[in-house]
Amino acid sequence: MKFIAFNVRQDEQPYFENWSRQNQIEVKLVADALTAASLKQVDGYDGVLALQTGSYPAAMFEHFKRCGVKVFAIRNVGTDNIDLAAAKANGVLVTNVPAYSPNAIAEFSVTQLMQLLRNTTIFRQKIAEQDFRWAPHVGKELRSLTVGVIGTGRIGRAAIDIYRGFGAKVIAYDLYPNPQLQAEGIYVDSYDELFAQADVITLHMPATAADRHLIGEKAFAKMKAGVYLINTARGTLIDTKALLAALKSGKVAGAALDTYENESALFNHDLRGQEIKDPLFKELMQQQNVLITPHIAFYTTTAVENMVLISLNSAKSVCEKGTADTVVKIR
């Protein structure tokens, strides 16, 4: 049994190496992404590990079948970039890491909101210019706001607990409600109802084709004036062009974006000294009331270790037992 792992960062290497030694299983580490150009490297390996941020089409799984790869283990939750039907057709099991650290993402989303509410980005700029006046950038207290949480899985639930700790009123929407939260009566019946009531909207849901641009022009029209928008989920959930218009009109008071619909060419790349060719992203970066981070909400030592170890253990289980608790169900 031997594995090959792609997209391996320096901070992940010790966890891979320790697991390899402890389990006496060869794990080849590759810094580059898994692409059509690098696909030939998987020949001779039983399992392939990668990050969800790439694109994994049918041709890749056809190659896996030809060279005997049994499992494709991603070190993330989402599977929207994976041709799951092709994986099934070619007999390759796909595993993910359903929960590497819900608290990491939940804590980060609340941290970003607090910066927006207290205008810290604006004040940092003012101080750099030696303007030490307060007005007109008065802040808001979280306990006075209604927070609308979309998606109440592990991450959304952790965020709810944090917001309640601050004393905020929390409402939520999920196609598949959590029974305990449902008993507490925090769910509303529709997106529209949440949009109408929430001072803050925070996204903690997966991306599907049906939810592409869920937050767009029509959704913004139904929201309160001066709403705050937090996205640590998936970039495709927000129509960037519509968001920019809502920011400029004042409909959206501030947005914290840890993910972006066209992020793959930008995030986790060193683009210093290069021109950003995406005009929408350039415009987002120019907005004082927008916080952009490069998909780092998950990025804690706890989460990184869990992502590596769970994906490796999943691949090992598939090779030994033919299945794993983390196998993605494919209809």
CSV table of N, CA and C in Angstrom, one decimal, residues 143-268:
chain,number,residue,atom,x,y,z
A,143,ARG,N,-24.6,42.5,20.4
A,143,ARG,CA,-25.8,42.0,21.1
A,143,ARG,C,-27.0,42.8,20.7
A,144,SER,N,-26.9,43.9,20.0
A,144,SER,CA,-28.1,44.6,19.6
A,144,SER,C,-28.6,44.2,18.2
A,145,LEU,N,-27.9,43.2,17.6
A,145,LEU,CA,-28.3,42.8,16.2
A,145,LEU,C,-28.9,41.4,16.1
A,146,THR,N,-29.6,41.2,15.0
A,146,THR,CA,-30.1,39.9,14.7
A,146,THR,C,-29.2,39.2,13.7
A,147,VAL,N,-28.7,38.1,14.0
A,147,VAL,CA,-27.8,37.4,13.1
A,147,VAL,C,-28.5,36.2,12.4
A,148,GLY,N,-28.5,36.3,11.1
A,148,GLY,CA,-29.2,35.2,10.3
A,148,GLY,C,-28.1,34.2,9.8
A,149,VAL,N,-28.2,33.0,10.3
A,149,VAL,CA,-27.2,31.9,10.0
A,149,VAL,C,-27.9,31.0,8.9
A,150,ILE,N,-27.2,31.0,7.7
A,150,ILE,CA,-27.7,30.1,6.7
A,150,ILE,C,-26.8,28.8,6.7
A,151,GLY,N,-27.4,27.7,7.0
A,151,GLY,CA,-26.6,26.5,7.1
A,151,GLY,C,-26.3,26.2,8.6
A,152,THR,N,-26.9,25.1,9.1
A,152,THR,CA,-26.7,24.9,10.6
A,152,THR,C,-26.1,23.5,10.8
A,153,GLY,N,-25.1,23.1,10.0
A,153,GLY,CA,-24.3,21.9,10.2
A,153,GLY,C,-23.3,22.2,11.3
A,154,ARG,N,-22.2,21.5,11.3
A,154,ARG,CA,-21.3,21.6,12.4
A,154,ARG,C,-20.7,23.0,12.6
A,155,ILE,N,-20.4,23.7,11.4
A,155,ILE,CA,-19.8,25.0,11.5
A,155,ILE,C,-20.9,26.0,11.9
A,156,GLY,N,-22.0,26.0,11.2
A,156,GLY,CA,-23.1,26.9,11.6
A,156,GLY,C,-23.5,26.8,13.0
A,157,ARG,N,-23.6,25.6,13.5
A,157,ARG,CA,-23.9,25.4,14.9
A,157,ARG,C,-22.9,26.0,15.9
A,158,ALA,N,-21.6,25.8,15.5
A,158,ALA,CA,-20.6,26.5,16.4
A,158,ALA,C,-20.7,28.0,16.3
A,159,ALA,N,-21.0,28.5,15.2
A,159,ALA,CA,-21.2,30.0,15.0
A,159,ALA,C,-22.3,30.4,15.9
A,160,ILE,N,-23.4,29.7,15.9
A,160,ILE,CA,-24.6,30.1,16.7
A,160,ILE,C,-24.3,30.2,18.1
A,161,ASP,N,-23.5,29.2,18.6
A,161,ASP,CA,-23.1,29.2,20.0
A,161,ASP,C,-22.3,30.5,20.4
A,162,ILE,N,-21.4,30.9,19.5
A,162,ILE,CA,-20.6,32.0,19.7
A,162,ILE,C,-21.4,33.3,19.7
A,163,TYR,N,-22.3,33.4,18.7
A,163,TYR,CA,-23.1,34.6,18.6
A,163,TYR,C,-24.1,34.7,19.9
A,164,ARG,N,-24.6,33.6,20.3
A,164,ARG,CA,-25.4,33.6,21.5
A,164,ARG,C,-24.6,34.1,22.7
A,165,GLY,N,-23.3,33.7,22.7
A,165,GLY,CA,-22.4,34.2,23.8
A,165,GLY,C,-22.3,35.7,23.9
A,166,PHE,N,-22.3,36.3,22.7
A,166,PHE,CA,-22.3,37.8,22.7
A,166,PHE,C,-23.6,38.4,23.0
A,167,GLY,N,-24.7,37.6,23.1
A,167,GLY,CA,-26.0,38.1,23.4
A,167,GLY,C,-26.8,38.5,22.2
A,168,ALA,N,-26.4,38.1,21.0
A,168,ALA,CA,-27.1,38.5,19.8
A,168,ALA,C,-28.3,37.6,19.6
A,169,LYS,N,-29.3,38.1,19.0
A,169,LYS,CA,-30.5,37.3,18.6
A,169,LYS,C,-30.1,36.5,17.4
A,170,VAL,N,-30.4,35.2,17.4
A,170,VAL,CA,-30.0,34.4,16.2
A,170,VAL,C,-31.2,33.7,15.6
A,171,ILE,N,-31.3,33.8,14.3
A,171,ILE,CA,-32.3,33.1,13.5
A,171,ILE,C,-31.5,32.3,12.5
A,172,ALA,N,-32.2,31.3,11.9
A,172,ALA,CA,-31.4,30.4,11.0
A,172,ALA,C,-32.4,29.8,10.0
A,173,TYR,N,-31.7,29.4,8.9
A,173,TYR,CA,-32.4,28.7,7.8
A,173,TYR,C,-31.6,27.5,7.3
A,174,ASP,N,-32.2,26.4,7.2
A,174,ASP,CA,-31.5,25.2,6.6
A,174,ASP,C,-32.5,24.3,6.0
A,175,LEU,N,-32.2,23.7,4.8
A,175,LEU,CA,-33.1,22.8,4.2
A,175,LEU,C,-33.3,21.6,5.1
A,176,TYR,N,-32.3,21.2,5.9
A,176,TYR,CA,-32.3,20.1,6.7
A,176,TYR,C,-32.1,20.5,8.2
A,177,PRO,N,-33.2,21.0,8.8
A,177,PRO,CA,-33.0,21.5,10.2
A,177,PRO,C,-32.4,20.6,11.2
A,178,ASN,N,-31.6,21.1,12.1
A,178,ASN,CA,-31.1,20.4,13.3
A,178,ASN,C,-32.3,20.2,14.3
A,179,PRO,N,-32.6,19.0,14.6
A,179,PRO,CA,-33.8,18.8,15.5
A,179,PRO,C,-33.7,19.6,16.8
A,180,GLN,N,-32.5,19.7,17.4
A,180,GLN,CA,-32.4,20.4,18.7
A,180,GLN,C,-32.6,21.9,18.5
A,181,LEU,N,-32.0,22.4,17.4
A,181,LEU,CA,-32.3,23.9,17.2
A,181,LEU,C,-33.7,24.1,16.8
A,182,GLN,N,-34.3,23.2,16.1
A,182,GLN,CA,-35.7,23.3,15.7
A,182,GLN,C,-36.6,23.4,16.9
A,183,ALA,N,-36.3,22.6,17.9
A,183,ALA,CA,-37.1,22.6,19.2
A,183,ALA,C,-36.9,23.9,19.9
A,184,GLU,N,-35.8,24.6,19.7
A,184,GLU,CA,-35.5,25.9,20.3
A,184,GLU,C,-36.2,27.0,19.6
A,185,GLY,N,-36.7,26.7,18.3
A,185,GLY,CA,-37.5,27.7,17.6
A,185,GLY,C,-36.7,28.8,16.9
A,186,ILE,N,-35.5,28.5,16.5
A,186,ILE,CA,-34.7,29.6,15.9
A,186,ILE,C,-34.8,29.6,14.4
A,187,TYR,N,-35.4,28.6,13.8
A,187,TYR,CA,-35.5,28.5,12.3
A,187,TYR,C,-36.6,29.4,11.8
A,188,VAL,N,-36.4,30.1,10.6
A,188,VAL,CA,-37.4,30.7,9.9
A,188,VAL,C,-37.8,29.8,8.7
A,189,ASP,N,-38.9,30.1,8.0
A,189,ASP,CA,-39.4,29.2,7.0
A,189,ASP,C,-38.8,29.3,5.6
A,190,SER,N,-38.1,30.4,5.4
A,190,SER,CA,-37.6,30.6,4.0
A,190,SER,C,-36.4,31.6,4.1
A,191,TYR,N,-35.6,31.6,3.0
A,191,TYR,CA,-34.5,32.6,2.8
A,191,TYR,C,-35.1,34.0,2.9
A,192,ASP,N,-36.2,34.2,2.2
A,192,ASP,CA,-36.8,35.6,2.2
A,192,ASP,C,-37.1,36.1,3.6
A,193,GLU,N,-37.6,35.2,4.5
A,193,GLU,CA,-37.9,35.6,5.9
A,193,GLU,C,-36.6,36.0,6.6
A,194,LEU,N,-35.6,35.2,6.4
A,194,LEU,CA,-34.3,35.5,7.0
A,194,LEU,C,-33.7,36.8,6.5
A,195,PHE,N,-33.8,37.0,5.2
A,195,PHE,CA,-33.3,38.2,4.6
A,195,PHE,C,-34.0,39.5,5.2
A,196,ALA,N,-35.3,39.4,5.4
A,196,ALA,CA,-36.1,40.5,5.9
A,196,ALA,C,-35.7,40.9,7.3
A,197,GLN,N,-35.3,39.9,8.1
A,197,GLN,CA,-35.2,40.1,9.6
A,197,GLN,C,-33.7,40.4,10.0
A,198,ALA,N,-32.8,39.8,9.2
A,198,ALA,CA,-31.4,39.8,9.7
A,198,ALA,C,-30.6,41.1,9.5
A,199,ASP,N,-29.9,41.5,10.6
A,199,ASP,CA,-28.9,42.6,10.4
A,199,ASP,C,-27.6,42.1,9.9
A,200,VAL,N,-27.3,40.8,10.2
A,200,VAL,CA,-26.1,40.2,9.7
A,200,VAL,C,-26.5,38.9,9.1
A,201,ILE,N,-25.9,38.5,7.9
A,201,ILE,CA,-26.2,37.3,7.3
A,201,ILE,C,-24.8,36.6,7.1
A,202,THR,N,-24.7,35.4,7.7
A,202,THR,CA,-23.5,34.6,7.6
A,202,THR,C,-23.7,33.3,7.0
A,203,LEU,N,-22.9,32.9,6.0
A,203,LEU,CA,-23.1,31.7,5.2
A,203,LEU,C,-22.3,30.6,5.7
A,204,HIS,N,-22.9,29.4,5.9
A,204,HIS,CA,-22.2,28.2,6.4
A,204,HIS,C,-22.8,27.0,5.7
A,205,MET,N,-23.0,27.1,4.4
A,205,MET,CA,-23.7,26.0,3.7
A,205,MET,C,-22.8,25.6,2.5
A,206,PRO,N,-23.0,24.3,2.0
A,206,PRO,CA,-22.2,23.9,0.9
A,206,PRO,C,-22.7,24.5,-0.4
A,207,ALA,N,-21.9,24.4,-1.5
A,207,ALA,CA,-22.3,25.0,-2.8
A,207,ALA,C,-22.9,23.9,-3.6
A,208,THR,N,-24.0,24.2,-4.3
A,208,THR,CA,-24.6,23.3,-5.3
A,208,THR,C,-24.9,24.1,-6.5
A,209,ALA,N,-25.2,23.4,-7.6
A,209,ALA,CA,-25.6,24.2,-8.8
A,209,ALA,C,-26.8,25.0,-8.6
A,210,ALA,N,-27.7,24.5,-7.8
A,210,ALA,CA,-29.0,25.2,-7.5
A,210,ALA,C,-28.8,26.5,-6.7
A,211,ASP,N,-27.7,26.5,-5.9
A,211,ASP,CA,-27.5,27.6,-5.0
A,211,ASP,C,-26.5,28.6,-5.5
A,212,ARG,N,-26.1,28.5,-6.8
A,212,ARG,CA,-25.1,29.4,-7.4
A,212,ARG,C,-25.8,30.8,-7.4
A,213,HIS,N,-25.1,31.8,-6.9
A,213,HIS,CA,-25.5,33.2,-6.8
A,213,HIS,C,-26.8,33.3,-6.0
A,214,LEU,N,-26.9,32.4,-4.9
A,214,LEU,CA,-28.1,32.6,-4.0
A,214,LEU,C,-28.2,34.0,-3.5
A,215,ILE,N,-27.1,34.6,-3.2
A,215,ILE,CA,-27.1,36.0,-2.7
A,215,ILE,C,-26.8,36.9,-4.0
A,216,GLY,N,-27.8,37.3,-4.6
A,216,GLY,CA,-27.7,38.2,-5.8
A,216,GLY,C,-28.6,39.4,-5.7
A,217,GLU,N,-28.9,39.9,-6.9
A,217,GLU,CA,-29.7,41.2,-6.9
A,217,GLU,C,-31.0,41.0,-6.2
A,218,LYS,N,-31.7,39.9,-6.5
A,218,LYS,CA,-33.1,39.8,-5.9
A,218,LYS,C,-33.0,39.6,-4.4
A,219,ALA,N,-32.0,38.8,-4.0
A,219,ALA,CA,-31.8,38.6,-2.5
A,219,ALA,C,-31.5,39.9,-1.8
A,220,PHE,N,-30.6,40.7,-2.4
A,220,PHE,CA,-30.2,42.0,-1.8
A,220,PHE,C,-31.4,42.9,-1.6
A,221,ALA,N,-32.3,42.9,-2.6
A,221,ALA,CA,-33.5,43.7,-2.6
A,221,ALA,C,-34.4,43.4,-1.4
A,222,LYS,N,-34.3,42.2,-0.9
A,222,LYS,CA,-35.2,41.7,0.2
A,222,LYS,C,-34.6,42.0,1.6
A,223,MET,N,-33.3,42.4,1.6
A,223,MET,CA,-32.6,42.5,2.9
A,223,MET,C,-32.8,43.9,3.4
A,224,LYS,N,-32.5,44.0,4.7
A,224,LYS,CA,-32.5,45.3,5.4
A,224,LYS,C,-31.4,46.2,4.8
A,225,ALA,N,-31.7,47.5,4.9
A,225,ALA,CA,-30.6,48.5,4.5
A,225,ALA,C,-29.6,48.4,5.6
A,226,GLY,N,-28.3,48.4,5.2
A,226,GLY,CA,-27.2,48.4,6.1
A,226,GLY,C,-26.9,47.0,6.7
A,227,VAL,N,-27.2,46.0,6.0
A,227,VAL,CA,-26.9,44.6,6.4
A,227,VAL,C,-25.5,44.3,6.2
A,228,TYR,N,-24.9,43.4,7.0
A,228,TYR,CA,-23.6,42.9,6.9
A,228,TYR,C,-23.6,41.5,6.4
A,229,LEU,N,-22.7,41.1,5.5
A,229,LEU,CA,-22.6,39.8,4.9
A,229,LEU,C,-21.3,39.2,5.1
A,230,ILE,N,-21.3,37.9,5.6
A,230,ILE,CA,-20.1,37.2,6.0
A,230,ILE,C,-20.1,35.9,5.2
A,231,ASN,N,-19.1,35.6,4.4
A,231,ASN,CA,-19.0,34.3,3.7
A,231,ASN,C,-17.7,33.6,3.9
A,232,THR,N,-17.8,32.6,4.7
A,232,THR,CA,-16.6,31.7,4.9
A,232,THR,C,-16.9,30.3,4.3
A,233,ALA,N,-17.9,30.2,3.4
A,233,ALA,CA,-18.4,29.0,2.9
A,233,ALA,C,-17.9,28.7,1.5
A,234,ARG,N,-18.6,29.2,0.5
A,234,ARG,CA,-18.2,29.0,-0.9
A,234,ARG,C,-18.4,30.3,-1.7
A,235,GLY,N,-17.5,30.6,-2.6
A,235,GLY,CA,-17.6,31.9,-3.3
A,235,GLY,C,-18.7,31.9,-4.3
A,236,THR,N,-19.1,30.8,-4.8
A,236,THR,CA,-20.2,30.8,-5.8
A,236,THR,C,-21.6,31.1,-5.2
A,237,LEU,N,-21.7,31.2,-3.9
A,237,LEU,CA,-23.0,31.5,-3.3
A,237,LEU,C,-23.3,33.0,-3.5
A,238,ILE,N,-22.3,33.8,-3.8
A,238,ILE,CA,-22.5,35.3,-3.9
A,238,ILE,C,-22.3,35.7,-5.3
A,239,ASP,N,-23.2,36.5,-5.9
A,239,ASP,CA,-23.0,37.2,-7.2
A,239,ASP,C,-22.1,38.4,-6.9
A,240,THR,N,-20.9,38.4,-7.3
A,240,THR,CA,-20.0,39.5,-6.9
A,240,THR,C,-20.4,40.8,-7.5
A,241,LYS,N,-20.9,40.8,-8.7
A,241,LYS,CA,-21.3,42.1,-9.4
A,241,LYS,C,-22.4,42.7,-8.6
A,242,ALA,N,-23.4,41.8,-8.2
A,242,ALA,CA,-24.5,42.3,-7.4
A,242,ALA,C,-24.1,42.8,-6.0
A,243,LEU,N,-23.1,42.2,-5.4
A,243,LEU,CA,-22.6,42.6,-4.1
A,243,LEU,C,-21.9,44.0,-4.2
A,244,LEU,N,-21.1,44.2,-5.3
A,244,LEU,CA,-20.5,45.5,-5.4
A,244,LEU,C,-21.5,46.6,-5.5
A,245,ALA,N,-22.6,46.3,-6.3
A,245,ALA,CA,-23.7,47.3,-6.4
A,245,ALA,C,-24.3,47.6,-5.1
A,246,ALA,N,-24.6,46.5,-4.3
A,246,ALA,CA,-25.2,46.7,-3.0
A,246,ALA,C,-24.3,47.4,-2.0
A,247,LEU,N,-23.0,47.2,-2.1
A,247,LEU,CA,-22.0,47.9,-1.2
A,247,LEU,C,-22.0,49.4,-1.6
A,248,LYS,N,-22.0,49.7,-2.9
A,248,LYS,CA,-22.0,51.1,-3.3
A,248,LYS,C,-23.3,51.9,-2.9
A,249,SER,N,-24.4,51.2,-3.0
A,249,SER,CA,-25.7,51.8,-2.7
A,249,SER,C,-25.9,52.0,-1.2
A,250,GLY,N,-25.1,51.3,-0.4
A,250,GLY,CA,-25.3,51.3,1.1
A,250,GLY,C,-26.3,50.2,1.6
A,251,LYS,N,-26.8,49.5,0.7
A,251,LYS,CA,-27.7,48.4,1.1
A,251,LYS,C,-26.9,47.4,2.0
A,252,VAL,N,-25.7,47.1,1.6
A,252,VAL,CA,-24.8,46.3,2.4
A,252,VAL,C,-23.8,47.2,3.1
A,253,ALA,N,-23.7,47.2,4.4
A,253,ALA,CA,-22.9,48.1,5.2
A,253,ALA,C,-21.4,47.6,5.1
A,254,GLY,N,-21.3,46.3,5.0
A,254,GLY,CA,-19.9,45.7,5.0
A,254,GLY,C,-20.0,44.2,4.7
A,255,ALA,N,-18.9,43.7,4.1
A,255,ALA,CA,-18.9,42.3,3.7
A,255,ALA,C,-17.5,41.8,4.1
A,256,ALA,N,-17.5,40.6,4.6
A,256,ALA,CA,-16.2,39.8,4.9
A,256,ALA,C,-16.3,38.6,4.1
A,257,LEU,N,-15.3,38.5,3.2
A,257,LEU,CA,-15.2,37.4,2.2
A,257,LEU,C,-14.0,36.6,2.4
A,258,ASP,N,-14.1,35.4,2.8
A,258,ASP,CA,-13.0,34.5,2.9
A,258,ASP,C,-12.9,33.6,1.7
A,259,THR,N,-13.9,33.7,0.8
A,259,THR,CA,-13.9,32.9,-0.4
A,259,THR,C,-14.6,33.8,-1.5
A,260,TYR,N,-14.2,33.5,-2.7
A,260,TYR,CA,-14.6,34.3,-3.8
A,260,TYR,C,-14.9,33.4,-5.0
A,261,GLU,N,-15.9,33.8,-5.8
A,261,GLU,CA,-16.3,32.8,-6.9
A,261,GLU,C,-15.3,32.5,-7.9
A,262,ASN,N,-14.3,33.3,-8.1
A,262,ASN,CA,-13.2,33.0,-9.0
A,262,ASN,C,-11.8,33.0,-8.3
A,263,GLU,N,-11.8,32.3,-7.2
A,263,GLU,CA,-10.6,32.4,-6.3
A,263,GLU,C,-9.4,31.5,-6.7
A,264,SER,N,-9.7,30.5,-7.5
A,264,SER,CA,-8.6,29.5,-7.7
A,264,SER,C,-7.4,30.1,-8.4
A,265,ALA,N,-7.5,31.1,-9.2
A,265,ALA,CA,-6.3,31.8,-9.8
A,265,ALA,C,-5.6,32.8,-8.9
A,266,LEU,N,-6.3,33.0,-7.7
A,266,LEU,CA,-5.8,34.1,-6.8
A,266,LEU,C,-5.3,33.6,-5.5
A,267,PHE,N,-6.1,32.9,-4.8
A,267,PHE,CA,-5.8,32.5,-3.4
A,267,PHE,C,-4.8,31.4,-3.3
A,268,ASN,N,-3.9,31.7,-2.3
A,268,ASN,CA,-2.7,30.8,-2.0
A,268,ASN,C,-1.7,30.9,-3.1
